[in-house]
CSV table of C-alpha atoms and ligand atoms in Angstrom, one decimal:
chain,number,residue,atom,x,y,z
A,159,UNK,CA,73.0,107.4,80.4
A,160,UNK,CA,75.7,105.3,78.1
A,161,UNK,CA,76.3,106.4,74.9
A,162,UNK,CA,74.4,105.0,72.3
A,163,UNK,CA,76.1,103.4,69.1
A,164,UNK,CA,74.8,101.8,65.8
A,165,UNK,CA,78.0,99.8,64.5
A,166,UNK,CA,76.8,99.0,60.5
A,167,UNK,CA,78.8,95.4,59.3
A,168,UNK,CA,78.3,94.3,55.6
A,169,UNK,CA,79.6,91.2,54.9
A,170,UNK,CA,81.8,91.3,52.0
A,171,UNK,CA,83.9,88.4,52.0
A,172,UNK,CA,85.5,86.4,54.2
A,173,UNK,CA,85.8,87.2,58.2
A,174,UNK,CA,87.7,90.2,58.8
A,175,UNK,CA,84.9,92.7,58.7
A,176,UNK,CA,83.4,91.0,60.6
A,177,UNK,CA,86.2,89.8,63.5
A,178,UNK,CA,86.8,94.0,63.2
A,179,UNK,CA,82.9,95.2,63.7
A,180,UNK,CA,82.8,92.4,66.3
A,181,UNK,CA,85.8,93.3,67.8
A,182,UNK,CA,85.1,97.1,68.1
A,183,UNK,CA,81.5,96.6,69.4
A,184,UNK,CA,82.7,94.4,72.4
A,185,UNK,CA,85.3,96.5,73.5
A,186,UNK,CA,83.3,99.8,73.3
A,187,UNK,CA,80.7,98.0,75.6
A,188,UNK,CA,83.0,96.3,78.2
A,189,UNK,CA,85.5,99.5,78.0
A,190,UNK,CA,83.8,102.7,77.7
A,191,UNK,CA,80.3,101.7,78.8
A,192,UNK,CA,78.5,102.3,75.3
A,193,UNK,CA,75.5,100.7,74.8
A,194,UNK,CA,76.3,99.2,71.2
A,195,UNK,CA,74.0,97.7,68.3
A,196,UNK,CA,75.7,95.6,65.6
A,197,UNK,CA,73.9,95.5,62.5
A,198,UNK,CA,74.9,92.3,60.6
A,199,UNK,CA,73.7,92.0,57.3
A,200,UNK,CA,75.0,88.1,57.2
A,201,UNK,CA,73.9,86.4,60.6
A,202,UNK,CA,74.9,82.6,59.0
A,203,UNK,CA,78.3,84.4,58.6
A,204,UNK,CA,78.6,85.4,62.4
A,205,UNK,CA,77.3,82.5,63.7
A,206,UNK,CA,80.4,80.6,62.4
A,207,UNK,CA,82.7,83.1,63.6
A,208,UNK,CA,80.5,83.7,67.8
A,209,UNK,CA,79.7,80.4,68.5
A,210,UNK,CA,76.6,81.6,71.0
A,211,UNK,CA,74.9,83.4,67.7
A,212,UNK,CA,71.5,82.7,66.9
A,213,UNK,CA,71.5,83.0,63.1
A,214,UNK,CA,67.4,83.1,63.3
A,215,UNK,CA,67.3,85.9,65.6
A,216,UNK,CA,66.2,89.0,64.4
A,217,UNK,CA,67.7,90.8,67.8
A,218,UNK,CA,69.3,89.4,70.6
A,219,UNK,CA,72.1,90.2,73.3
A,220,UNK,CA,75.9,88.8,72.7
A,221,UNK,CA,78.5,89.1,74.9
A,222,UNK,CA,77.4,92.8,76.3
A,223,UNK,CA,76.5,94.2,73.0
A,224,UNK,CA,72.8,94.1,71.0
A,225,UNK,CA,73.1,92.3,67.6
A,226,UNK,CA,70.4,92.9,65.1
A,227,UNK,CA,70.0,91.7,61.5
A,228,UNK,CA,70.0,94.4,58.8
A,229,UNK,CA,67.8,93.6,56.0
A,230,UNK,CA,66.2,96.4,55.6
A,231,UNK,CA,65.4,99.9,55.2
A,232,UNK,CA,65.6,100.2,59.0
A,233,UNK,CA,62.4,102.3,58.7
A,234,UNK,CA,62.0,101.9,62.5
A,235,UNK,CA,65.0,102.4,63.9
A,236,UNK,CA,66.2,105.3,66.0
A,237,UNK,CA,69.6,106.0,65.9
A,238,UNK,CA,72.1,106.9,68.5
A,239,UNK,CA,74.8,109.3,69.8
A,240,UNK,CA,77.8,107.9,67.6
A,241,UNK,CA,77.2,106.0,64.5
A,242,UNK,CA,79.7,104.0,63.0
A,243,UNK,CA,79.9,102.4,59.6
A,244,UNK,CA,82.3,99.6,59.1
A,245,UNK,CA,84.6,99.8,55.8
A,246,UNK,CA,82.2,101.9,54.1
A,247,UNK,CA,78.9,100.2,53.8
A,248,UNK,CA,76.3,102.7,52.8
A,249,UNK,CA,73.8,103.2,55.6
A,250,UNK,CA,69.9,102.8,54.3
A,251,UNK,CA,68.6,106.5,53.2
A,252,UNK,CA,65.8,106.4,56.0
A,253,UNK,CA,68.0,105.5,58.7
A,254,UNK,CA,70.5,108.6,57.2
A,255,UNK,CA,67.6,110.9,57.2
A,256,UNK,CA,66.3,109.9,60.7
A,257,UNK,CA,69.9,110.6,62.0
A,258,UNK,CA,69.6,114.0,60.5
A,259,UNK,CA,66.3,114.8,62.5
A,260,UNK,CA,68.0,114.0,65.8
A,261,UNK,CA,69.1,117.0,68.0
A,262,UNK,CA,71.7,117.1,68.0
A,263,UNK,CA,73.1,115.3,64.5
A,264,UNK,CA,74.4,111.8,65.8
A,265,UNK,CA,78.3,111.3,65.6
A,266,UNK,CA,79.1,109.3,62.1
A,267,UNK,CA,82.1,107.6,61.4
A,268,UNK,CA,83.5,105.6,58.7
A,269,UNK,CA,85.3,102.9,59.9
A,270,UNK,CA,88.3,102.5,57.2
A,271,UNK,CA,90.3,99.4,56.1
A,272,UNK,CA,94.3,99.4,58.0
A,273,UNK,CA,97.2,100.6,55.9
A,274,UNK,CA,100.6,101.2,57.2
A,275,UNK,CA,101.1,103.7,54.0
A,276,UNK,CA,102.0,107.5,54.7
A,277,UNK,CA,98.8,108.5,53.3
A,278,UNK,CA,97.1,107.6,56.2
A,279,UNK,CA,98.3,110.1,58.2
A,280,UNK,CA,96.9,112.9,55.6
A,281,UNK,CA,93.3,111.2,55.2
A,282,UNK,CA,93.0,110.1,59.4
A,283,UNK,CA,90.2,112.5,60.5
A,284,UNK,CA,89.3,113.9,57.0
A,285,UNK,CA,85.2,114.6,56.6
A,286,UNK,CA,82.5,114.2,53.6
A,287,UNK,CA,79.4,115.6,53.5
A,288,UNK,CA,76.3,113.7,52.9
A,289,UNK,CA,74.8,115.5,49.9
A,290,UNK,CA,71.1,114.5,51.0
A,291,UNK,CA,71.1,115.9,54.4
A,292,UNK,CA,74.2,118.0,54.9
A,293,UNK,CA,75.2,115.8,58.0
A,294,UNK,CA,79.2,115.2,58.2
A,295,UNK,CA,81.0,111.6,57.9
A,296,UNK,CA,84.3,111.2,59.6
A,297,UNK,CA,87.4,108.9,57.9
A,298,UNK,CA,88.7,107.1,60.7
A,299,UNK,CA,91.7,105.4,59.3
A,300,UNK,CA,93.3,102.7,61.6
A,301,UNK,CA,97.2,102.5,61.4
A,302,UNK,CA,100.4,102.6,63.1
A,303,UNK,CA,101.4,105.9,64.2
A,304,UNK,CA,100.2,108.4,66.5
A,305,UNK,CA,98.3,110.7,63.6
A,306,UNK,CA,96.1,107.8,62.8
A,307,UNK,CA,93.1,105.9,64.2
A,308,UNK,CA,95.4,103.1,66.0
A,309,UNK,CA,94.6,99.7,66.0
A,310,UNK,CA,92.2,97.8,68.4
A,311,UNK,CA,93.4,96.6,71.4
A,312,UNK,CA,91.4,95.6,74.8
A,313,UNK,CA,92.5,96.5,77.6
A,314,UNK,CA,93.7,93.4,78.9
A,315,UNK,CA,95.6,91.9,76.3
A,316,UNK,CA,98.5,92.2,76.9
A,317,UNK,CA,99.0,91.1,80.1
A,318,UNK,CA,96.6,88.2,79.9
A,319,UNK,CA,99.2,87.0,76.8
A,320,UNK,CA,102.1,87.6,79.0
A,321,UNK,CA,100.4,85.4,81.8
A,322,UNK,CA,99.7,82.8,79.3
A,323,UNK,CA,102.8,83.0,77.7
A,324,UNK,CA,104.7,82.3,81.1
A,325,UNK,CA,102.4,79.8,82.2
A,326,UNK,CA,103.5,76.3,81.2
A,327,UNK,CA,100.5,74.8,82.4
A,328,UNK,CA,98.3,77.3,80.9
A,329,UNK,CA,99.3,76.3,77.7
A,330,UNK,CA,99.2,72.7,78.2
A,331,UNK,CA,95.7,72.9,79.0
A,332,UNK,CA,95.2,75.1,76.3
A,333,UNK,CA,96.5,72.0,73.8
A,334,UNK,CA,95.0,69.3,75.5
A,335,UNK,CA,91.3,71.8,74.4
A,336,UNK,CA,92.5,71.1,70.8
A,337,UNK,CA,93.0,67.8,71.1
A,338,UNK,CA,97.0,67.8,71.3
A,339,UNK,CA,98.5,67.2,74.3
A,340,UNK,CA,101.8,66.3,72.6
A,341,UNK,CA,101.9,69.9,71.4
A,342,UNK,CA,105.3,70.3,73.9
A,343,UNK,CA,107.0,67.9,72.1
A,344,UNK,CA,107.8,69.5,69.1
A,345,UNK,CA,110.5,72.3,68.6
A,346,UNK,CA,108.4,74.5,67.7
A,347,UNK,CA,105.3,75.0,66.7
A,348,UNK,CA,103.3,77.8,63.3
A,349,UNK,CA,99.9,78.4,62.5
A,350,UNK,CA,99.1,78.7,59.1
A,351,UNK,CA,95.8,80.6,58.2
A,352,UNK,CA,95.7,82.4,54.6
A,353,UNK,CA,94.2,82.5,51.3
A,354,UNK,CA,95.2,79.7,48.6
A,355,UNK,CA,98.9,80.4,48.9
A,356,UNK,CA,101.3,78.6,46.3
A,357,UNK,CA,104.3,79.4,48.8
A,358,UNK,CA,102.7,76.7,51.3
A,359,UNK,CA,104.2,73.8,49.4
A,360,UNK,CA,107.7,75.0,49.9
A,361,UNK,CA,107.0,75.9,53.4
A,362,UNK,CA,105.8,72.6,54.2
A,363,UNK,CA,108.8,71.4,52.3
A,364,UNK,CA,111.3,72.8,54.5
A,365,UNK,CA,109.9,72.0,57.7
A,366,UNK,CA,109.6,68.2,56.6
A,367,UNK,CA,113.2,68.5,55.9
A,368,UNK,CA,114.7,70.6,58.7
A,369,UNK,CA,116.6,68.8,61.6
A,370,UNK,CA,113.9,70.5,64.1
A,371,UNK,CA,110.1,68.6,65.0
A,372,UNK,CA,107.4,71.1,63.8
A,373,UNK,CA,104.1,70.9,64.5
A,374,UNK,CA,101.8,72.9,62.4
A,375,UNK,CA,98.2,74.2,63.4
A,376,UNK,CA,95.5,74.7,60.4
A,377,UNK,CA,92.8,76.3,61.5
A,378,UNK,CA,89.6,75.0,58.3
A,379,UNK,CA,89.4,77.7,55.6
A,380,UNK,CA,91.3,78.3,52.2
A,381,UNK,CA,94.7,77.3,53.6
A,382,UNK,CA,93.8,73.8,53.6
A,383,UNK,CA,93.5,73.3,49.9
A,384,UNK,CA,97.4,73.7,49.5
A,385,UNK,CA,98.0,71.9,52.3
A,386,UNK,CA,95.7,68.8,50.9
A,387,UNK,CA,97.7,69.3,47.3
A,388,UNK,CA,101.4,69.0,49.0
A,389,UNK,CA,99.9,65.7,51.0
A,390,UNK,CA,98.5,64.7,47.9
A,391,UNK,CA,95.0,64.4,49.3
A,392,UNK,CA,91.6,66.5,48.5
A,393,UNK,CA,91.0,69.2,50.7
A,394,UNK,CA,87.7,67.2,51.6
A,395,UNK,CA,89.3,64.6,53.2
A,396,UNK,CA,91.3,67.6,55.8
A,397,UNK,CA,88.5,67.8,58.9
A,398,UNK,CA,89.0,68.7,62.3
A,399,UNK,CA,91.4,66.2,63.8
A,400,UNK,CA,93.2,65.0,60.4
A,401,UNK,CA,96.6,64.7,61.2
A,402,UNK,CA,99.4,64.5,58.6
A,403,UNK,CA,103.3,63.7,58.8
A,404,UNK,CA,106.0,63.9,56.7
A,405,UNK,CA,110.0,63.9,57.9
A,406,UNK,CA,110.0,66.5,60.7
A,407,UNK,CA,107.0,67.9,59.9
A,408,UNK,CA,103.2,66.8,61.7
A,409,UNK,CA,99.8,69.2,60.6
A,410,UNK,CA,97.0,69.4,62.5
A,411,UNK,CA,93.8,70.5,61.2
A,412,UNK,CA,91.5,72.9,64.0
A,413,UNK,CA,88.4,73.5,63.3
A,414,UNK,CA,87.7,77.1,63.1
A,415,UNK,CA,88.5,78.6,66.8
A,416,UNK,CA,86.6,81.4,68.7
A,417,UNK,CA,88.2,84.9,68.8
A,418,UNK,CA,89.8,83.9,72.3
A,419,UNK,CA,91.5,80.8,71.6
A,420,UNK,CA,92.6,82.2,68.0
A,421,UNK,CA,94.6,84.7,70.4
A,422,UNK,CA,96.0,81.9,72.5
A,423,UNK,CA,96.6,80.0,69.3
A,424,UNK,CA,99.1,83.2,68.6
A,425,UNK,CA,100.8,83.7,71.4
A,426,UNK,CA,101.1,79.9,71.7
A,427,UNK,CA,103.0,79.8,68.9
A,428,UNK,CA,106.4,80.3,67.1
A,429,UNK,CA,105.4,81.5,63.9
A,430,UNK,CA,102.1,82.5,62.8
A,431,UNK,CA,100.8,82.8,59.6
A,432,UNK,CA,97.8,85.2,59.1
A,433,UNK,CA,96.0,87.2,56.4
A,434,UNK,CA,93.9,90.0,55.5
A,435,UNK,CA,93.3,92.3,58.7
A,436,UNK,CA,92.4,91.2,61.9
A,437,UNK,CA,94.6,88.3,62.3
A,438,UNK,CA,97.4,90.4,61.3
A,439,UNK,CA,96.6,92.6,63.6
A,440,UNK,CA,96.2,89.9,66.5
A,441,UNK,CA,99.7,88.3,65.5
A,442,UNK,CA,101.6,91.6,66.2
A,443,UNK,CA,99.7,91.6,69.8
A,444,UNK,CA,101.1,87.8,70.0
A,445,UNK,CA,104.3,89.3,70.0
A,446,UNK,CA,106.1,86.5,67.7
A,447,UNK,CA,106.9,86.4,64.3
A,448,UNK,CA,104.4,86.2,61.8
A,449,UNK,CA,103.9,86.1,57.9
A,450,UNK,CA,101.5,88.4,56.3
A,451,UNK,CA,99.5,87.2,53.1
A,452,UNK,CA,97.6,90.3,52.5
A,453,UNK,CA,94.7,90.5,50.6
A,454,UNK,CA,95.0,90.8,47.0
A,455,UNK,CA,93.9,93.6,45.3
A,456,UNK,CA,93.5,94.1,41.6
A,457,UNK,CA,96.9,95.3,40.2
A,458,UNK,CA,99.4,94.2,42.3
A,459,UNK,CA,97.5,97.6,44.4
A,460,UNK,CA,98.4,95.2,48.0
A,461,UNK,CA,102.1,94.7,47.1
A,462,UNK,CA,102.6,98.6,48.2
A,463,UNK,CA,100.7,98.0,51.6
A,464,UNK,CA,102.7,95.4,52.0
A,465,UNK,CA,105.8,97.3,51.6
A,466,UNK,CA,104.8,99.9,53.9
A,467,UNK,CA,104.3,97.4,56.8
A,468,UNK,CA,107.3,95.9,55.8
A,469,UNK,CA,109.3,99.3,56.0
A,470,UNK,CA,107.5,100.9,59.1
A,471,UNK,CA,108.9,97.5,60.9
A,472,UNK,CA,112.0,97.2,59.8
A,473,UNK,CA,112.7,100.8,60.7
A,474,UNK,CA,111.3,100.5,64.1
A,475,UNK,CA,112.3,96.9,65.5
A,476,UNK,CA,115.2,96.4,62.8
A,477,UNK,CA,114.6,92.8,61.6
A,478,UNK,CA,116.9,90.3,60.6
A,479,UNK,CA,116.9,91.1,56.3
A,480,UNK,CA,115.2,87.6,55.9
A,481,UNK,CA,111.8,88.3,57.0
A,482,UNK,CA,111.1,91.2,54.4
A,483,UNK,CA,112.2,88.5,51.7
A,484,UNK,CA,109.7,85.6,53.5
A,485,UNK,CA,107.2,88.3,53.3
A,486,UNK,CA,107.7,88.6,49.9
A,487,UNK,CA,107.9,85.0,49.0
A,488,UNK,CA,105.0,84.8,51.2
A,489,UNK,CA,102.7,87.0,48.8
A,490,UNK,CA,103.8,85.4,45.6
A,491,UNK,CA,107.2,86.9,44.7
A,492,UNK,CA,110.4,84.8,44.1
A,493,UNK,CA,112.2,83.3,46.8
A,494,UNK,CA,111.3,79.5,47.1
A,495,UNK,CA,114.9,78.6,49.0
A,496,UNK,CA,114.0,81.9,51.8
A,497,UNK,CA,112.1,79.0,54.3
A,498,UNK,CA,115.3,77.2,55.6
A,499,UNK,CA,116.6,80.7,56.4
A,500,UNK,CA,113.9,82.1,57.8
A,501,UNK,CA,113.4,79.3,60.4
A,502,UNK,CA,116.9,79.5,61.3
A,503,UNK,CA,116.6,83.1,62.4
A,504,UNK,CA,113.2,82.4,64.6
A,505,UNK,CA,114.7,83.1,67.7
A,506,UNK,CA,115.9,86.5,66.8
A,507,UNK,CA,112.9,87.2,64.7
A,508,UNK,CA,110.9,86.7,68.2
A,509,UNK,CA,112.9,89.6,69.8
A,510,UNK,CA,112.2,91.8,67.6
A,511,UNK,CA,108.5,90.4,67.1
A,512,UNK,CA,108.4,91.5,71.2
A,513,UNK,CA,109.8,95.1,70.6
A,514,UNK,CA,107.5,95.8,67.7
A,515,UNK,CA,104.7,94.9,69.7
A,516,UNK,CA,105.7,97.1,72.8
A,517,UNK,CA,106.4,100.0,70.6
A,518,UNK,CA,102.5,99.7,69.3
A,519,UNK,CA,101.2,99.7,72.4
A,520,UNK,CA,102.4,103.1,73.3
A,521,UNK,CA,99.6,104.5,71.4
A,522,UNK,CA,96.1,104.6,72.3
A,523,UNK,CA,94.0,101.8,71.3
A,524,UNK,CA,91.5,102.6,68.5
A,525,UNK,CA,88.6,102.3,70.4
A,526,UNK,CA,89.8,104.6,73.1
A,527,UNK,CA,90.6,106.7,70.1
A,528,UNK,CA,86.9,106.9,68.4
A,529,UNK,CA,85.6,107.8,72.2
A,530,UNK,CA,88.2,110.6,72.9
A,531,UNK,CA,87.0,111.9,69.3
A,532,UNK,CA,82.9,111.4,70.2
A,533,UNK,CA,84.2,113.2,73.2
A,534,UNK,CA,85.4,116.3,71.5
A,535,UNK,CA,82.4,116.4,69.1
A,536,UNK,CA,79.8,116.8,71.8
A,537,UNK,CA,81.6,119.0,74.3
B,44,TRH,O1,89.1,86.7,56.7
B,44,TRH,P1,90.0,87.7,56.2
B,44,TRH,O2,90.6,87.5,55.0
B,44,TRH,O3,89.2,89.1,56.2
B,44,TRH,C1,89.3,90.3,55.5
B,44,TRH,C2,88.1,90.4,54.6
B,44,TRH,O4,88.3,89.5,53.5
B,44,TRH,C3,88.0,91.8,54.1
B,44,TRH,O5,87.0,91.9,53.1
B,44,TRH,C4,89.3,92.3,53.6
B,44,TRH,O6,89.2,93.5,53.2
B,44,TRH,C5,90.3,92.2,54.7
B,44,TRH,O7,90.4,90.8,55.1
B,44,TRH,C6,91.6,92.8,54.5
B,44,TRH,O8,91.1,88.0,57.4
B,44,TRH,P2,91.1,88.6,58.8
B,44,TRH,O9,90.9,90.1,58.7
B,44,TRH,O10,92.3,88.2,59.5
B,44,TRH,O11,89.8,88.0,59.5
B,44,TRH,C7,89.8,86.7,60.0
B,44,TRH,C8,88.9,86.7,61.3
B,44,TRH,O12,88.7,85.4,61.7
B,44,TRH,C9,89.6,87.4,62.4
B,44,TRH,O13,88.7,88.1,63.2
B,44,TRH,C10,90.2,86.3,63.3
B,44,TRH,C11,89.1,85.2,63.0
B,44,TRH,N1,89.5,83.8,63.2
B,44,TRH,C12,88.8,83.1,64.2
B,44,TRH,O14,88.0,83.7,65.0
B,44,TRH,N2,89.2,81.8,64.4
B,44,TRH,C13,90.1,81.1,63.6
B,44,TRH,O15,90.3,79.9,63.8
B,44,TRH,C14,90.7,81.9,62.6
B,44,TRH,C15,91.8,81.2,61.7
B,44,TRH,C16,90.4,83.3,62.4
């Protein structure tokens, strides 16, 4: 009999809870044979992100995995061997209690948000109890080193972007998808997906003026509103296909791409631009540079993460000193001339985009991880 899991996704904001719920519930199907249930408490949400969602459907089958919408107490429901909430959402008290009648108590996890800080490390694995019915709730922090959670990865990945990434044709095909067959004429080519950024202008800037063709992919979402104010447009007038041009510089605008051809998007790519969590995570699978806008947290509180992520890096894949300054630039601290630079150093930044990546695939993926872990609970 598989495993049974009840993965809990609250929409807060955004797509990354959802990309990482999504992501998570796939892989433990395909991968360890669980039989997973994905509450989604925002179906119109999902629908936008899996383009084979029903956002009407109260219950229906995705891609391996059972999605049902939670809008309820969840009265009915019976829960599994290995419950996991994502980021924290509180479960309904009647589901909670019926997971404390099962024999034996189901396996609960908290499903944490990624941090490359050293207090990971110390709170990876740590347990609450549930003052209600006594049952114990796991911390499962994702990260970077071997002492936390990991970071998702299927099985496949790498080698299917080391095929794509060797295969010319591949790629061409890939472009002429989106529209673009004159991708390969361009020196290089950056995504750009991030919150309103006021560091996009200069960006922009620099690649119209550099002596290299750019071409650079926008994928809709918050980006495009800087984008529209450097063109000197409205963001209204940037839909799927709108093309813009200035010196060396041509933007695309994507519409917003499934999970698979956001990774070939990636590892298509010179330089990608990405945000929040799963993206970031995604560009260091791509295995090229990439600029991190992080989410901002009240009180400058992301400016540490992003410090950390910067300092694990450079201390493993040794960086040229230009990219912790873009990264900063990136998020909103001086450093409007850092762009010019920055391009220049692309090809060495890609090297050591490649050896970060390898080093972070030593460790188990995350999802191997949680079923190792459900593993040594039930023994
Ligand atoms: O959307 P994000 O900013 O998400 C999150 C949430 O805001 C969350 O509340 C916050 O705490 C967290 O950031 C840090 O960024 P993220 O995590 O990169 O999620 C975006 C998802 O969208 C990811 O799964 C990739 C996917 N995506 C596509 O599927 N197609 C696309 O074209 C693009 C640009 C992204």
């Amino acid at each position: 009999m598989p495993v049974r899991c009840d993965l809990f996704c609250a929409v807060i904001d955004n797509y990354g809870d959802l990309g990482v719920c999504w992501r998570l519930a796939r892989q433990l199907a395909a991968e360890h044979d669980v039989a997973v249930t994905l509450w989604v408490d925002d179906l119109a949400s999902f629908a936008h992100m899996a383009p084979g969602l029903d956002a009407a459907a109260r219950t229906q089958r995705l891609g391996g995995i059972t999605v049902r919408h939670w809008d309820g107490d969840m009265a009915e429901a019976v829960p599994g061997e290995l419950i996991i909430e994502g980021f924290g959402c509180p479960l309904p008290a009647r589901f909670v209690a019926a997971m404390a009648r099962c024999q034996p108590a189901p396996v609960w996890l908290n499903l944490d948000y990624l941090s490359a800080e050293d207090w990971v490390e110390g709170c990876h694995g740590l347990v609450s109890i549930d003052q209600a019915t006594g049952l114990v709730r796991h911390f499962w922090f994702p990260g970077f080193t071997a002492a936390t959670g990991g970071l998702l990865r299927e099985a496949g990945l790498l080698a299917a972007r080391d095929a794509f990434q060797a295969d010319r044709s591949a790629q061409a095909a890939f472009w002429q998808g989106l529209g673009i067959a004159e991708a390969d004429a361009f020196s290089r080519k950056i995504s750009l997906f991030s919150y309103e950024n006021a560091a996009i202008e200069a960006l922009l800037d620099a690649l119209a003026e550099s002596e290299s063709s750019t071409l650079l992919l926008v994928p809709a979402g918050r980006a495009l509103a800087d984008v529209a104010r450097w063109a000197g447009t409205r963001a209204a007038t940037l839909t799927h296909g709108t093309r813009l041009a200035r010196g060396r510089l041509r933007v695309v605008i994507l519409p917003f791409l499934s999970h698979d051809d956001y990774d070939r998007l990636l590892w298509a790519c010179d330089l990608n631009a990405v945000r929040g969590e799963d993206s970031f995570v995604r560009a260091q699978w791509a295995a090229r540079p990439l600029l991190w806008h992080i989410y901002p947290q009240d009180e400058g509180a992301h400016l540490a993460k992003l410090d950390a992520f910067v300092g694990r890096v450079n201390a493993a894949a040794g960086q040229p000193a230009i990219w912790a300054t873009a990264q900063q630039a990136w998020n909103g601290l001086p450093g409007r001339e850092v762009w010019p630079a920055l391009l220049a150093e692309l090809p060495r930044l890609a090297v050591a985009a490649r050896d970060w990546s390898a080093r972070l695939a030593t460790q188990p993926d995350l999802a191997t991880g949680v079923m190792r872990f459900y593993a040594s609970r039930v023994e």
